[in-house]
Coordinates of C-alpha atoms in Angstrom, one line a residue:
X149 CA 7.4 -1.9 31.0
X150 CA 7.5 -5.5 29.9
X151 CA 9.6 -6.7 26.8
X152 CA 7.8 -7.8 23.8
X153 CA 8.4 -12.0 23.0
X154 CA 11.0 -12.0 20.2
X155 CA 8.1 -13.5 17.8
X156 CA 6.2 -10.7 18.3
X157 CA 9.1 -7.8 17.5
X158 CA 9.1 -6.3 14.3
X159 CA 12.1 -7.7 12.4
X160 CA 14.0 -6.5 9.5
X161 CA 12.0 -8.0 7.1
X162 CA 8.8 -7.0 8.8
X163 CA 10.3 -3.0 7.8
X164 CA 10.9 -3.6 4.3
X165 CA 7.9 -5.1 3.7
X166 CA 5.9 -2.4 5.3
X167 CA 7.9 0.0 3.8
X168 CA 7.7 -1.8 0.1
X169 CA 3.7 -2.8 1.0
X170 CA 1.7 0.1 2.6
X171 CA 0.6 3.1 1.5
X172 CA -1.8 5.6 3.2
X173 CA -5.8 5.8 2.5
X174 CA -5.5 9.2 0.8
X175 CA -2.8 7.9 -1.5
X176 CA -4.6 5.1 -2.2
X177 CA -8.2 6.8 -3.4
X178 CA -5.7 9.6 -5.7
X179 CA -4.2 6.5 -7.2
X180 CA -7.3 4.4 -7.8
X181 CA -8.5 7.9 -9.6
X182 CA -5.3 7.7 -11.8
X183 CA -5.2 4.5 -12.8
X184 CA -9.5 4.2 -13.6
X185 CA -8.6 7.5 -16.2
X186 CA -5.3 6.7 -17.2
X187 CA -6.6 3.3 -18.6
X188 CA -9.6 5.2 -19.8
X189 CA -7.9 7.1 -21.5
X190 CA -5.1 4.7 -23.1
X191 CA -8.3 2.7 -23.7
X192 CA -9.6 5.4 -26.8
X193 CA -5.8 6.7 -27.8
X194 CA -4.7 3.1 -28.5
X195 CA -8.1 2.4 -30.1
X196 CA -7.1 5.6 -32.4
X197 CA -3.5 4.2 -33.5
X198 CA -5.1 1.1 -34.0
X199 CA -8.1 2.2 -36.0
X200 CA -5.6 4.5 -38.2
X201 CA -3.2 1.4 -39.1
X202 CA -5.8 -1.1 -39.3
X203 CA -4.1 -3.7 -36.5
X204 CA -6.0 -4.5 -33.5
X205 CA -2.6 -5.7 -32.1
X206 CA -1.4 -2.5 -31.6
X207 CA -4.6 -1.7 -29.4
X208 CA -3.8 -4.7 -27.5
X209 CA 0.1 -4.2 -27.0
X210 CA -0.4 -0.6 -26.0
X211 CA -3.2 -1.5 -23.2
X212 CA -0.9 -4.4 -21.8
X213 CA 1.9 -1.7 -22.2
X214 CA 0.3 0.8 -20.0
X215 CA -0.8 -1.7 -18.0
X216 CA 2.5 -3.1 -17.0
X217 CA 4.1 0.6 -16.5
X218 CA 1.0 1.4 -14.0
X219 CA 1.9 -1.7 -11.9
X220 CA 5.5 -1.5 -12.2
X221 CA 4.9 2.3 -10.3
X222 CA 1.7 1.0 -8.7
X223 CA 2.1 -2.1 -7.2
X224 CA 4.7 -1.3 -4.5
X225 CA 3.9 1.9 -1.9
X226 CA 6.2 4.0 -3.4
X227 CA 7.8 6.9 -1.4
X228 CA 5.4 9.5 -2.9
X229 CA 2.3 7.7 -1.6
X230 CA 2.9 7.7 1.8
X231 CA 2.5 11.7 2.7
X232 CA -0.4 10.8 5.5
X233 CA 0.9 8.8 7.4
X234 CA -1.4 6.6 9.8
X235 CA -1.3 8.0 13.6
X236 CA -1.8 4.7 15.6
X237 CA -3.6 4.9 18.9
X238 CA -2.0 3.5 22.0
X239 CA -2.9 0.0 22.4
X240 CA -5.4 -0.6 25.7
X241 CA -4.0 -3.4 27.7
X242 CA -7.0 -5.5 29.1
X243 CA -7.9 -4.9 32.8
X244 CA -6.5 -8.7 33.9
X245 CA -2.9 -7.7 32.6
X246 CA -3.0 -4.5 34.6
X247 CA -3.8 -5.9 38.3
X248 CA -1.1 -8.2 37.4
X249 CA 1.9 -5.4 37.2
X250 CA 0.2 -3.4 39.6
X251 CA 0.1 -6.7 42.3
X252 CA 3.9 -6.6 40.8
X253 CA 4.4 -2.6 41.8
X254 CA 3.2 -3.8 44.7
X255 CA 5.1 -6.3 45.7
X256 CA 8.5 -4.3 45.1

């Protein structure tokens, strides 16, 4: 079994940011879901306050509010999104790689 090139290992970083970056499809529909009501709703409720103290800036700094908490929990794949995780298949190595390490079994 030939070594990966070093460039081509996964590194530390490479980890974290998979970890920090990816969540799973499933995850990802529920969450679009959320967030398309969640604003929807936080769209009418701050347009209630608003309406019953007559200042439009409280509609506005509730929606940027709420829009700052979603991505704060949102933006990163958090823990919680990633209960499917992705089953990779294994990776098919192209014909002219595999007559050269069988010519190499072979040769031994």
């Amino acid at each position: 079994l030939m070594e990966a090139h070093p460039c081509e290992k996964e590194s530390f970083i490479d980890k974290v940011w998979r970890y920090v970056n990816e969540i799973d499809f499933v995850a990802q529909k529920k969450m679009e879901k959320f967030i398309q009501y969640s604003q929807i709703f936080v769209c009418l409720v701050s347009f209630a306050i608003s309406y019953h103290f007559q200042s439009f800036q409280i509609c506005i700094l509730i929606q940027l509010g709420w829009a700052l908490l979603l991505a704060a929990f949102t933006l990163f794949g958090c823990p919680w999104l990633k209960t499917n995780e992705l089953k990779w298949l294994p990776a098919e190595v192209p014909e002219e790689y595999q007559l050269e390490e069988e010519d190499d079994k072979k040769k031994a």
